[in-house]
C-alpha atoms as one frame of an Amber mdcrd trajectory, in Angstrom:
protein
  14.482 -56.657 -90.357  15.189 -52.645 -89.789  13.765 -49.882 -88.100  12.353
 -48.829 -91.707  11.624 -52.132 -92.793   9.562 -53.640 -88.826   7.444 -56.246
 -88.986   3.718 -56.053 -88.621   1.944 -57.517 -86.185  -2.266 -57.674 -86.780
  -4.297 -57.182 -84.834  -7.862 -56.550 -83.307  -9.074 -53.163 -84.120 -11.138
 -51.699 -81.245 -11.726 -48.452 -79.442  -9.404 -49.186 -77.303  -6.307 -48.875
 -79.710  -3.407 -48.729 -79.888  -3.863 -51.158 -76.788  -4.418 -55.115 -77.699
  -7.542 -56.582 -75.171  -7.761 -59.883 -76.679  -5.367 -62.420 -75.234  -3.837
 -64.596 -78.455  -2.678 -60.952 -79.731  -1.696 -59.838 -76.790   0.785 -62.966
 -76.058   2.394 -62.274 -79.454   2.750 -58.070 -78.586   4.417 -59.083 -75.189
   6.451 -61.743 -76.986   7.218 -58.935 -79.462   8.151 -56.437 -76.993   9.925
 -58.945 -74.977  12.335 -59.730 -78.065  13.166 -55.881 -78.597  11.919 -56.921
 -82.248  10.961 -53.575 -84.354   7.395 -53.949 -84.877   4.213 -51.635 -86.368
   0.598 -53.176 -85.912  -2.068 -53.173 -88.667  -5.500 -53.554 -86.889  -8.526
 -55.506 -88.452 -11.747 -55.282 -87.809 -13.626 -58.149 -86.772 -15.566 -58.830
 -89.329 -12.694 -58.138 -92.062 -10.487 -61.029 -90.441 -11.239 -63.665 -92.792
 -11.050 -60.955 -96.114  -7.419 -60.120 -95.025  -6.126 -63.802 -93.878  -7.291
 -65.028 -97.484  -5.358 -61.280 -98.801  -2.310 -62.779 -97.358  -2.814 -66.546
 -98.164  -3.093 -67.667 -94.099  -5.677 -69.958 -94.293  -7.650 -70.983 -91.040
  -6.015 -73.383 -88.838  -8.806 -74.082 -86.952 -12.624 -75.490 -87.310 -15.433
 -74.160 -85.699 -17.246 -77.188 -84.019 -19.553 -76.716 -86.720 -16.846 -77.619
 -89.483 -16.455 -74.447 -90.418 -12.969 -72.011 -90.833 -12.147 -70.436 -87.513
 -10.398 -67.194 -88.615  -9.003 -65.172 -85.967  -5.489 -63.331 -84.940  -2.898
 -62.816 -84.374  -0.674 -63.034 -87.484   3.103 -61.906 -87.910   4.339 -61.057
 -91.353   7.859 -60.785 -91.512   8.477 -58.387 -94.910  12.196 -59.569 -95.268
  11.506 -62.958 -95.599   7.977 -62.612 -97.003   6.260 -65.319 -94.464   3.347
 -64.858 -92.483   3.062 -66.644 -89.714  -0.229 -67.709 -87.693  -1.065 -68.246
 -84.418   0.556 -66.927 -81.255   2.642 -70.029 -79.758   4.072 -70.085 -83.887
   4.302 -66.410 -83.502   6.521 -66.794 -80.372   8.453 -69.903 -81.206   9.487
 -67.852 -84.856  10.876 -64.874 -83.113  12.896 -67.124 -80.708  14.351 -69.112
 -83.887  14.760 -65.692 -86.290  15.964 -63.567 -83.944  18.413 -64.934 -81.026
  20.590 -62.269 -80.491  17.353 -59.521 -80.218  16.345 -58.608 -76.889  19.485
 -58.579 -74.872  19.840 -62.295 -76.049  16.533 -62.905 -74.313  14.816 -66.422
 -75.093  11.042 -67.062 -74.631  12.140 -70.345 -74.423  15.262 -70.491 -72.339
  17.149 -73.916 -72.778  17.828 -73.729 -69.533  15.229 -73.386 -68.057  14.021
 -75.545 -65.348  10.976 -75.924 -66.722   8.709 -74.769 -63.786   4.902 -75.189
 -63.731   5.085 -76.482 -67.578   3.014 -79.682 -66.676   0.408 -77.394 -65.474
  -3.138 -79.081 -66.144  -6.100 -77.107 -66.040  -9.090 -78.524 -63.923 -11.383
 -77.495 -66.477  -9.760 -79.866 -69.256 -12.926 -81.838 -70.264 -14.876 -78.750
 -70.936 -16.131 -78.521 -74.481 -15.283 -75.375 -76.237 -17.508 -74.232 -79.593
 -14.405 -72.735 -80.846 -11.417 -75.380 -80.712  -8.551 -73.819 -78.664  -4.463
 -74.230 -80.094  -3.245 -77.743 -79.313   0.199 -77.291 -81.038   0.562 -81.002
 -80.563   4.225 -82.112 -81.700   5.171 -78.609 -82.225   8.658 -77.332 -81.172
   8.801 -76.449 -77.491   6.156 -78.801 -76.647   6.206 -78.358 -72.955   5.317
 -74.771 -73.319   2.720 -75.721 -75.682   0.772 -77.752 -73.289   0.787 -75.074
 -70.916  -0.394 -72.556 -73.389  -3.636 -74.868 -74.049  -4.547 -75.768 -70.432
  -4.181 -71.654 -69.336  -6.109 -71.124 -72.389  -8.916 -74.027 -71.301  -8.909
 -72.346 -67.455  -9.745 -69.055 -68.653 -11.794 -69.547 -71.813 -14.292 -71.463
 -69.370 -15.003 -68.468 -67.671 -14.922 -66.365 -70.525 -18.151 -65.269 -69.641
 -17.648 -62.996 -66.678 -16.158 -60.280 -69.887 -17.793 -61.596 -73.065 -20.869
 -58.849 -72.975 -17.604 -56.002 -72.115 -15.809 -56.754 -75.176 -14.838 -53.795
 -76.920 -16.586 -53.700 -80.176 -15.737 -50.482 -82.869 -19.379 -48.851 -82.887
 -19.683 -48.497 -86.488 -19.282 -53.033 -86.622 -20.747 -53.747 -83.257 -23.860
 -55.875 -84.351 -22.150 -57.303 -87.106 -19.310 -58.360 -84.207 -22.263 -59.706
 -82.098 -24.343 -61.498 -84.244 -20.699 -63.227 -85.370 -20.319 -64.347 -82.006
 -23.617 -65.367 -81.555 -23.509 -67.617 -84.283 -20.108 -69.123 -83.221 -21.497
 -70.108 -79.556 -25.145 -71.158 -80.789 -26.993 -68.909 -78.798 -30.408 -66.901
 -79.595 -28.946 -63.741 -79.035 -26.333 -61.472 -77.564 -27.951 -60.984 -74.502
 -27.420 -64.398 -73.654 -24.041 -63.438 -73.325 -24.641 -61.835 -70.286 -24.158
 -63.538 -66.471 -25.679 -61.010 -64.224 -26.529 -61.445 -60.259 -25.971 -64.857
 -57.731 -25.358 -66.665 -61.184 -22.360 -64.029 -61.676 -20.950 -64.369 -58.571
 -20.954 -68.376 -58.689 -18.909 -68.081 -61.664 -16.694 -65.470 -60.284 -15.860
 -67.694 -57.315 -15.193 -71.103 -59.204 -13.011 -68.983 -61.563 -11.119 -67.921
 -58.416 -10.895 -71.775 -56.986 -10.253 -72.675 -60.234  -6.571 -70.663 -60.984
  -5.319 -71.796 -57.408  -3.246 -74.125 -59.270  -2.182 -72.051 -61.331  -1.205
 -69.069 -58.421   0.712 -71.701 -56.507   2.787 -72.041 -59.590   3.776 -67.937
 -59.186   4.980 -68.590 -55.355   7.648 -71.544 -56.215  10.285 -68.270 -55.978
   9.514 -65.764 -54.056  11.309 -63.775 -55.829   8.748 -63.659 -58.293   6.890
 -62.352 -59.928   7.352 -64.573 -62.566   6.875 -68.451 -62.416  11.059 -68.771
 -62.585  11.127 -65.413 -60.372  12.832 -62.689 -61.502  13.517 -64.385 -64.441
  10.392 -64.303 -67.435   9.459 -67.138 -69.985   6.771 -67.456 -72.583   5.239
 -69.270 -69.819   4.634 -65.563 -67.901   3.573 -64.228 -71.159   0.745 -66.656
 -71.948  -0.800 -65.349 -68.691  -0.227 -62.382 -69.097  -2.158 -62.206 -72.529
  -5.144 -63.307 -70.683  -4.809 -61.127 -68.341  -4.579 -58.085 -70.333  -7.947
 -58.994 -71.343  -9.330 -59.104 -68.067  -7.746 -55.947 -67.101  -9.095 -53.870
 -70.317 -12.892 -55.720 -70.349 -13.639 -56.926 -66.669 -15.758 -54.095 -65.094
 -13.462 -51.978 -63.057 -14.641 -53.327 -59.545 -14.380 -56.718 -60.257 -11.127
 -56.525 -62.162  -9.645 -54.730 -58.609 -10.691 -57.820 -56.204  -9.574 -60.133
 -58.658  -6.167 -58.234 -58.114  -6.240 -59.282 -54.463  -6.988 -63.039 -55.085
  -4.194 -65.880 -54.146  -2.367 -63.167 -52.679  -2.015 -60.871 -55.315   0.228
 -62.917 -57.646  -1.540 -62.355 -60.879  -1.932 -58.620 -60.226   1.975 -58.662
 -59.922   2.879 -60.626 -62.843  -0.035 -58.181 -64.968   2.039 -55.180 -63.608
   5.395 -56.525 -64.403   4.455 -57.414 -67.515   2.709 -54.376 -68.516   5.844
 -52.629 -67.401   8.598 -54.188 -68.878   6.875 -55.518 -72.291   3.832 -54.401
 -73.456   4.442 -51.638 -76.138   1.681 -50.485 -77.757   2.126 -48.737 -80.916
């Protein structure tokens, strides 16, 4: 893996590129970026996910709760060894194993690490999600696995407060929509929408519901990472989410949530943003 010869990370294609929004590509750019890993990024278009995953023989590896394929991104194909490789934890936990020495000898998954906040549990855990979130169950740095699905369960269940802001292309929009629509069993798009008292319920139960996870951000004070001035793939899973939040929440809301539990999202987002989120 050169320079001339990077491998290719896709991607969600929206008018927001060359910037990522959704949060399962976004942990695998930061984990990208965090390695030091020569990298280009093919973007897809929503509705041509499932046309290029069967182009490059990734099959789903996930069911709708319908029984259906769940076909979604990230994927990493590494041209060198001719693999492609799904999902983001996978994505992360590949890099670590193919490239140790990349990145200043940087490890996503430090061995010794002390392991802080890993047996986080979301208190959303028994909500029911149409589309089936990564379990990675009995997968190689399982600790950091289980972390990955309980931030994912916290945030997807107020998913939402941005669903109506994603940022469709124009020219795919409906089809995008009427995807989605279909996904979460709803009558139409517009059901998508949380607007008024309703809005600002959900706001403030997302807010009481990522104190456990904030209090996981102040164990050094160094910060502003969950091992302080030291980051994980731990950091990086939040951070993909909030990327999201930061490109689709509308711009008032997205600056008070900046100021909740003391700020300590807003300065891991920042850090991370700095120091590993390369958009190209």
């Amino acid at each position: 893996m050169t320079d001339s010869n990077p491998l290719i990370l896709y991607d969600i294609s929206s008018p927001l590129e060359p910037r990522s929004y959704a949060p399962n590509p976004s942990k695998a750019r930061l984990a990208l970026s965090f390695k030091g890993v020569p990298f280009k990024t093919s973007w897809v278009d929503i509705p041509d996910i499932p046309a290029v995953r069967q182009g490059l023989d990734c099959p789903a590896a996930r069911k709708l709760d319908d029984g259906s394929d769940f076909f979604t991104l990230p994927m990493l194909q590494d041209p060198a060894s001719g693999r492609v490789i799904d999902d983001s934890f996978d994505i992360a936990t590949y890099l670590d194993d193919t490239f140790p020495d990349s990145g200043g000898r940087l490890f996503l998954f430090p061995s010794d690490s002390p392991g802080t906040g890993l047996d986080y549990e979301s208190p959303n855990k028994d909500t029911a999600f149409f589309a089936p979130l990564s379990l990675n169950q009995g997968a190689k740095n399982e600790a950091y696995a289980s972390f990955n699905t309980h931030v994912d369960t916290t945030f997807s269940a107020h998913i939402l407060l941005v669903a109506q802001y994603l940022p469709f292309n124009p020219d795919t929009a409906e089809a995008a929509r009427a995807l989605f629509v279909k996904r979460a069993h709803l009558s139409s798009w517009d059901d998508m929408s949380v607007k008024g008292e309703a809005r600002e319920q959900l706001r403030m139960a997302f807010k009481v519901a990522l104190t456990s996870l904030a209090r996981l951000f102040c164990v050094h004070e160094a910060g502003p990472y969950m091992e302080g001035e030291r980051a994980t793939y731990a950091d990086l899973i939040v951070g993909g989410w909030l990327n999201m939040l930061s490109a689709t929440m509308p711009r008032e809301e997205w600056e008070d949530f900046r100021t909740w539990h003391g700020g300590v999202f807003a300065g891991l987002h920042d850090a991370l943003q700095e120091n590993y989120f390369e958009c190209k």
